[in-house]
CSV table of C-alpha atoms in Angstrom, one decimal:
chain,number,residue,atom,x,y,z
A,1,LEU,CA,0.0,0.2,0.6
A,2,GLN,CA,2.4,2.3,1.1
A,3,GLU,CA,4.4,1.7,-2.9
A,4,LEU,CA,1.1,2.4,-4.2
A,5,TRP,CA,0.9,5.6,-2.5
A,6,ARG,CA,4.1,6.3,-3.1
A,7,LYS,CA,3.6,6.2,-7.2
A,8,SER,CA,0.1,7.9,-7.1
A,9,ARG,CA,1.8,10.8,-5.4
A,10,GLY,CA,4.1,10.6,-8.3
A,11,SER,CA,1.6,10.8,-11.0
A,12,LEU,CA,-0.2,13.3,-10.0
A,13,ALA,CA,-1.2,16.2,-12.3
A,14,PRO,CA,0.2,19.8,-11.1
A,15,GLN,CA,-1.8,21.3,-8.9
A,16,ARG,CA,-3.8,24.5,-10.5
A,17,LEU,CA,-3.9,27.7,-9.8
A,18,LEU,CA,-7.2,29.1,-8.3
A,19,PHE,CA,-8.7,32.7,-7.9
A,20,GLU,CA,-11.3,33.7,-5.6
A,21,VAL,CA,-12.8,37.0,-5.1
A,22,THR,CA,-13.3,36.8,-1.2
A,23,SER,CA,-15.2,40.0,-0.9
A,24,ALA,CA,-15.5,43.4,-2.4
A,25,SER,CA,-16.1,46.6,-1.2
A,26,VAL,CA,-17.2,50.4,-1.9
A,27,VAL,CA,-14.8,52.8,-1.2
A,28,SER,CA,-15.4,56.5,-1.4
A,29,GLU,CA,-12.1,58.9,-1.9
A,30,ARG,CA,-13.1,62.1,-2.2
A,31,SER,CA,-14.7,62.9,-5.7
A,32,SER,CA,-14.1,59.5,-6.6
A,33,LYS,CA,-15.7,56.0,-5.5
A,34,TYR,CA,-14.7,52.9,-6.6
A,35,VAL,CA,-14.8,48.5,-5.9
A,36,LEU,CA,-11.9,47.5,-4.5
A,37,TYR,CA,-11.9,43.4,-4.8
A,38,THR,CA,-10.0,41.0,-2.8
A,39,ILE,CA,-8.7,38.3,-4.8
A,40,TYR,CA,-7.1,35.2,-3.2
A,41,LEU,CA,-4.6,33.0,-5.1
A,42,ILE,CA,-5.2,29.1,-3.9
A,43,ARG,CA,-3.7,26.3,-5.1
A,44,SER,CA,-6.2,23.4,-5.9
A,45,GLY,CA,-6.5,20.8,-3.1
A,46,ARG,CA,-3.4,22.5,-0.6
A,47,PHE,CA,-4.9,24.8,2.3
A,48,ASP,CA,-2.8,28.1,3.1
A,49,LYS,CA,-2.2,28.9,5.9
A,50,ALA,CA,-1.5,32.7,5.5
A,51,PRO,CA,-2.6,33.1,1.3
A,52,ALA,CA,-1.6,35.2,-0.9
A,53,ALA,CA,-3.7,37.9,-1.5
A,54,ILE,CA,-4.4,41.2,-3.8
A,55,ALA,CA,-6.8,43.7,-3.7
A,56,ARG,CA,-7.6,45.6,-7.1
A,57,ARG,CA,-10.3,47.7,-8.1
A,58,TYR,CA,-11.7,47.5,-12.0
A,59,SER,CA,-9.4,49.9,-13.3
A,60,ASP,CA,-6.7,47.8,-12.6
A,61,PHE,CA,-7.9,44.9,-14.4
A,62,GLU,CA,-9.0,47.5,-17.1
A,63,ARG,CA,-5.2,48.2,-17.1
A,64,LEU,CA,-4.6,44.7,-17.2
A,65,ASN,CA,-7.0,43.6,-20.4
A,66,ARG,CA,-5.7,46.5,-22.6
A,67,ARG,CA,-2.2,45.5,-22.2
A,68,LEU,CA,-2.3,42.0,-22.7
A,69,ARG,CA,-4.5,42.5,-25.8
A,70,CYS,CA,-2.0,44.7,-27.2
A,71,ARG,CA,0.6,42.1,-27.0
A,72,PHE,CA,-0.8,38.7,-27.0
A,73,GLY,CA,-3.7,39.4,-29.3
A,74,CYS,CA,-4.6,36.3,-31.1
A,75,ASP,CA,-4.7,34.8,-27.7
A,76,MET,CA,-7.2,37.5,-26.1
A,77,ALA,CA,-9.3,37.1,-29.2
A,78,GLY,CA,-11.1,34.5,-27.3
A,79,ILE,CA,-10.8,35.4,-23.4
A,80,ALA,CA,-14.3,38.1,-22.4
A,81,PHE,CA,-13.8,41.2,-20.1
A,82,PRO,CA,-16.8,42.7,-18.5
A,83,ARG,CA,-17.6,45.9,-19.8
A,84,LYS,CA,-17.9,49.6,-17.9
A,85,ARG,CA,-21.4,50.8,-17.3
A,86,LEU,CA,-22.9,54.1,-16.9
A,87,ARG,CA,-24.9,53.4,-14.0
A,88,ARG,CA,-25.5,50.8,-11.9
A,89,ASN,CA,-21.9,49.8,-10.9
A,90,PHE,CA,-22.1,49.6,-7.4
A,91,THR,CA,-25.3,47.4,-6.8
A,92,ALA,CA,-24.5,43.9,-5.4
A,93,GLU,CA,-25.8,42.5,-8.4
A,94,THR,CA,-22.9,44.5,-10.4
A,95,ILE,CA,-20.6,43.4,-8.1
A,96,ALA,CA,-21.6,39.8,-8.1
A,97,LYS,CA,-21.3,39.4,-11.5
A,98,ARG,CA,-17.6,41.4,-11.8
A,99,SER,CA,-16.6,39.3,-9.4
A,100,ARG,CA,-16.8,36.1,-10.7
A,101,ALA,CA,-16.2,37.5,-14.2
A,102,PHE,CA,-12.9,38.4,-12.6
A,103,GLU,CA,-12.4,34.9,-11.6
A,104,GLN,CA,-12.7,33.6,-14.4
A,105,PHE,CA,-10.8,36.8,-16.4
A,106,LEU,CA,-7.8,35.3,-14.2
A,107,SER,CA,-7.8,31.8,-14.9
A,108,HIS,CA,-8.5,31.8,-18.6
A,109,LEU,CA,-5.2,33.9,-18.7
A,110,HIS,CA,-3.0,31.8,-16.4
A,111,SER,CA,-4.3,28.8,-18.2
A,112,ILE,CA,-1.8,30.3,-21.2
A,113,ALA,CA,1.4,30.0,-21.0
A,114,GLU,CA,3.1,33.1,-22.7
A,115,ILE,CA,0.5,35.1,-21.0
A,116,ARG,CA,0.7,33.9,-17.7
A,117,ARG,CA,4.3,34.1,-17.8
A,118,SER,CA,4.5,37.6,-19.0
A,119,PRO,CA,5.7,40.6,-16.9
A,120,GLU,CA,2.1,42.1,-17.8
A,121,PHE,CA,0.2,38.9,-15.9
A,122,LEU,CA,2.6,38.9,-12.9
A,123,GLU,CA,3.5,42.8,-12.3
A,124,PHE,CA,-0.5,43.0,-11.9
A,125,PHE,CA,-0.1,40.3,-9.0
A,126,PHE,CA,2.7,41.7,-6.5
A,127,LEU,CA,4.5,45.1,-8.2
A,128,GLN,CA,2.1,47.3,-6.1
A,129,ASP,CA,3.3,45.3,-2.9
A,130,LEU,CA,6.6,45.1,-4.1
A,131,ARG,CA,6.6,49.3,-4.5
A,132,ALA,CA,4.7,49.2,-1.0
A,133,ALA,CA,7.4,47.5,1.2
A,134,GLN,CA,10.4,49.5,-0.7
A,135,ARG,CA,8.7,52.7,0.7
A,136,LEU,CA,7.9,51.1,4.2
A,137,THR,CA,11.3,49.8,4.2
A,138,CYS,CA,13.0,53.2,2.8
A,139,THR,CA,11.1,54.9,6.0
A,140,GLY,CA,11.8,52.5,8.7
A,141,MET,CA,8.6,51.2,9.0
A,142,TYR,CA,10.2,47.5,8.9
A,143,ARG,CA,6.7,45.8,10.8
A,144,GLU,CA,4.3,47.0,7.8
A,145,ALA,CA,6.8,46.6,5.4
A,146,LEU,CA,7.8,42.9,6.5
A,147,ALA,CA,3.9,42.0,5.7
A,148,ALA,CA,4.2,43.7,1.9
A,149,TRP,CA,7.5,41.5,1.8
A,150,ALA,CA,6.0,38.5,2.7
A,151,ASN,CA,2.4,38.5,0.9
A,152,ALA,CA,4.7,39.6,-2.4
A,153,TYR,CA,6.7,36.2,-1.8
A,154,ARG,CA,3.4,34.2,-1.3
A,155,LEU,CA,2.4,35.5,-4.8
A,156,GLN,CA,5.5,34.9,-6.2
A,157,ASP,CA,5.7,31.5,-4.7
A,158,ARG,CA,2.0,30.8,-5.6
A,159,LEU,CA,2.8,31.9,-9.8
A,160,GLY,CA,6.0,29.5,-9.9
A,161,VAL,CA,8.3,32.9,-10.3
A,162,CYS,CA,10.8,31.9,-7.2
A,163,GLY,CA,14.3,32.5,-9.6
A,164,SER,CA,13.5,36.1,-11.2
A,165,GLY,CA,15.2,39.0,-9.8
A,166,ARG,CA,11.7,40.5,-8.1
A,167,PHE,CA,11.9,37.3,-5.8
A,168,LEU,CA,15.9,38.0,-4.9
A,169,LEU,CA,14.5,41.3,-3.7
A,170,THR,CA,12.2,39.9,-2.0
A,171,LEU,CA,13.9,37.7,0.4
A,172,ALA,CA,16.3,41.1,0.3
A,173,GLY,CA,13.5,42.9,1.9
A,174,LEU,CA,12.6,40.3,4.4
A,175,ALA,CA,15.9,39.4,5.5
A,176,VAL,CA,16.9,43.0,5.9
A,177,CYS,CA,13.3,43.9,7.9
A,178,HIS,CA,13.6,40.4,10.0
A,179,GLN,CA,17.4,41.7,11.0
A,180,GLU,CA,15.8,45.3,12.2
A,181,LEU,CA,13.4,43.5,14.2
A,182,ASP,CA,15.6,41.0,16.2
A,183,GLU,CA,14.3,38.6,13.8
A,184,LEU,CA,18.2,37.3,13.6
A,185,GLY,CA,17.3,33.5,12.4
A,186,GLU,CA,14.6,34.4,10.4
A,187,ALA,CA,17.0,36.6,8.9
A,188,HIS,CA,19.5,33.7,8.6
A,189,SER,CA,16.8,31.7,6.5
A,190,CYS,CA,16.4,34.1,3.9
A,191,CYS,CA,19.6,34.3,3.3
A,192,GLU,CA,20.2,30.9,3.1
A,193,GLN,CA,17.1,30.8,0.6
A,194,ALA,CA,18.7,33.5,-1.7
A,195,LEU,CA,22.5,32.1,-1.7
A,196,GLN,CA,21.0,28.7,-2.8
A,197,LEU,CA,19.3,30.2,-6.0
A,198,LEU,CA,22.6,32.2,-6.2
A,199,GLU,CA,24.5,28.8,-6.0
A,200,ALA,CA,24.9,28.6,-9.9
A,201,GLN,CA,25.8,32.0,-10.8
A,202,GLY,CA,29.6,33.4,-11.0
A,203,SER,CA,28.2,37.0,-10.3
A,204,HIS,CA,25.2,38.6,-9.7
A,205,PRO,CA,24.7,42.5,-7.7
A,206,LEU,CA,23.1,40.8,-5.4
A,207,LEU,CA,25.6,37.9,-4.3
A,208,GLY,CA,27.9,40.1,-2.4
A,209,PRO,CA,25.7,41.6,-0.3
A,210,PHE,CA,23.7,38.0,0.6
A,211,LEU,CA,27.0,36.9,1.0
A,212,GLN,CA,28.6,39.5,3.7
A,213,ALA,CA,24.6,39.6,5.6
A,214,HIS,CA,25.1,35.5,5.6
A,215,VAL,CA,28.4,35.9,7.4
A,216,HIS,CA,27.5,38.3,9.7
A,217,LEU,CA,24.0,36.9,10.8
A,218,ALA,CA,25.8,33.1,11.1
A,219,TRP,CA,28.1,34.2,13.6
A,220,LYS,CA,25.3,36.3,15.4
A,221,VAL,CA,22.7,32.8,15.5
A,222,GLY,CA,25.8,30.7,15.7
A,223,LYS,CA,25.5,29.3,12.2
A,224,ASP,CA,28.2,27.4,10.1
A,225,LYS,CA,29.5,30.8,7.5
A,226,ARG,CA,32.8,28.7,6.3
A,227,ARG,CA,31.3,28.3,2.8
A,228,SER,CA,29.9,31.8,2.8
A,229,GLU,CA,33.3,33.0,3.9
A,230,ALA,CA,35.1,30.7,1.4
A,231,ARG,CA,32.5,32.6,-1.4
A,232,LEU,CA,33.0,36.2,-0.4
A,233,GLN,CA,36.7,35.1,-0.8
A,234,ASP,CA,36.8,34.1,-4.4
A,235,LEU,CA,34.7,37.6,-5.0
A,236,ARG,CA,37.7,39.4,-3.3
A,237,GLU,CA,39.6,37.5,-5.6
A,238,ALA,CA,38.1,38.1,-8.7
A,239,GLY,CA,36.6,41.5,-8.4
A,240,PRO,CA,36.5,45.0,-7.0
A,241,PRO,CA,36.5,45.2,-3.1
A,242,LEU,CA,33.8,44.5,-1.3
A,243,GLN,CA,34.2,47.7,0.8
A,244,GLN,CA,32.6,49.2,-2.3
A,245,GLN,CA,29.4,47.1,-2.7
A,246,PRO,CA,26.1,48.2,-0.9
A,247,THR,CA,24.3,46.2,1.7
A,248,LEU,CA,21.1,44.6,1.3
A,249,LYS,CA,19.2,47.6,2.8
A,250,GLU,CA,21.3,50.3,0.1
A,251,CYS,CA,20.5,47.4,-2.6
A,252,LEU,CA,16.5,47.9,-1.8
A,253,ILE,CA,16.6,51.2,-1.6
A,254,LYS,CA,18.5,51.7,-4.9
A,255,GLU,CA,16.5,49.5,-6.6
A,256,PRO,CA,13.5,51.1,-9.2
A,257,LEU,CA,10.9,49.3,-9.2
A,258,GLU,CA,8.9,50.6,-12.4
């Protein structure tokens, strides 16, 4: 039975990503009024203790739709998008219909490989969180920034883009905020994860800062730092002095998030 279970687990199809509008609220700001939709990204067949979530308004979806149709005209031809209405935009019936339409819209987009890997699609989900996290980190609001970095991490994990430069920047943000909040074990773990992703790369703008942070944190928490020290030595011999390299925190501040 155990052997049968192992074989059946190995033959399972990849888990599908579901998009569920869990709430929609009418927001009034000065002279404007809009509906804010909260969407959860859920892996089918799994329970997420800390689900990845975004909050977007109609104009955000409309902008994504417009950008994707400009780039993927043929693929987008059969994908429906809810039209803008001149009246009754805030009735319960309209909000409910749009909620279901947005779920189907995102699911359809995600089912097309080229679209789900496109910058336009991916940035719709986590670019806002990254910008907010960067801004909060720069202003020293580390607890609030940590929540934004963590949600950006979960979003990228659900979307399967954990090898990108944005994901490394997210790990840097998490490491910096954990360290500033004196959560050194968590900061050390983030550096270790980043260094594993950078294992095969001989050079990367974040490699030196991550190695220096890892050595410092490993010393603080009593972990082995010899491998990172050896990689730092290799970097010293191959390039400019490490004293000229920015810290992880400086990298976060300087990185443009367009």
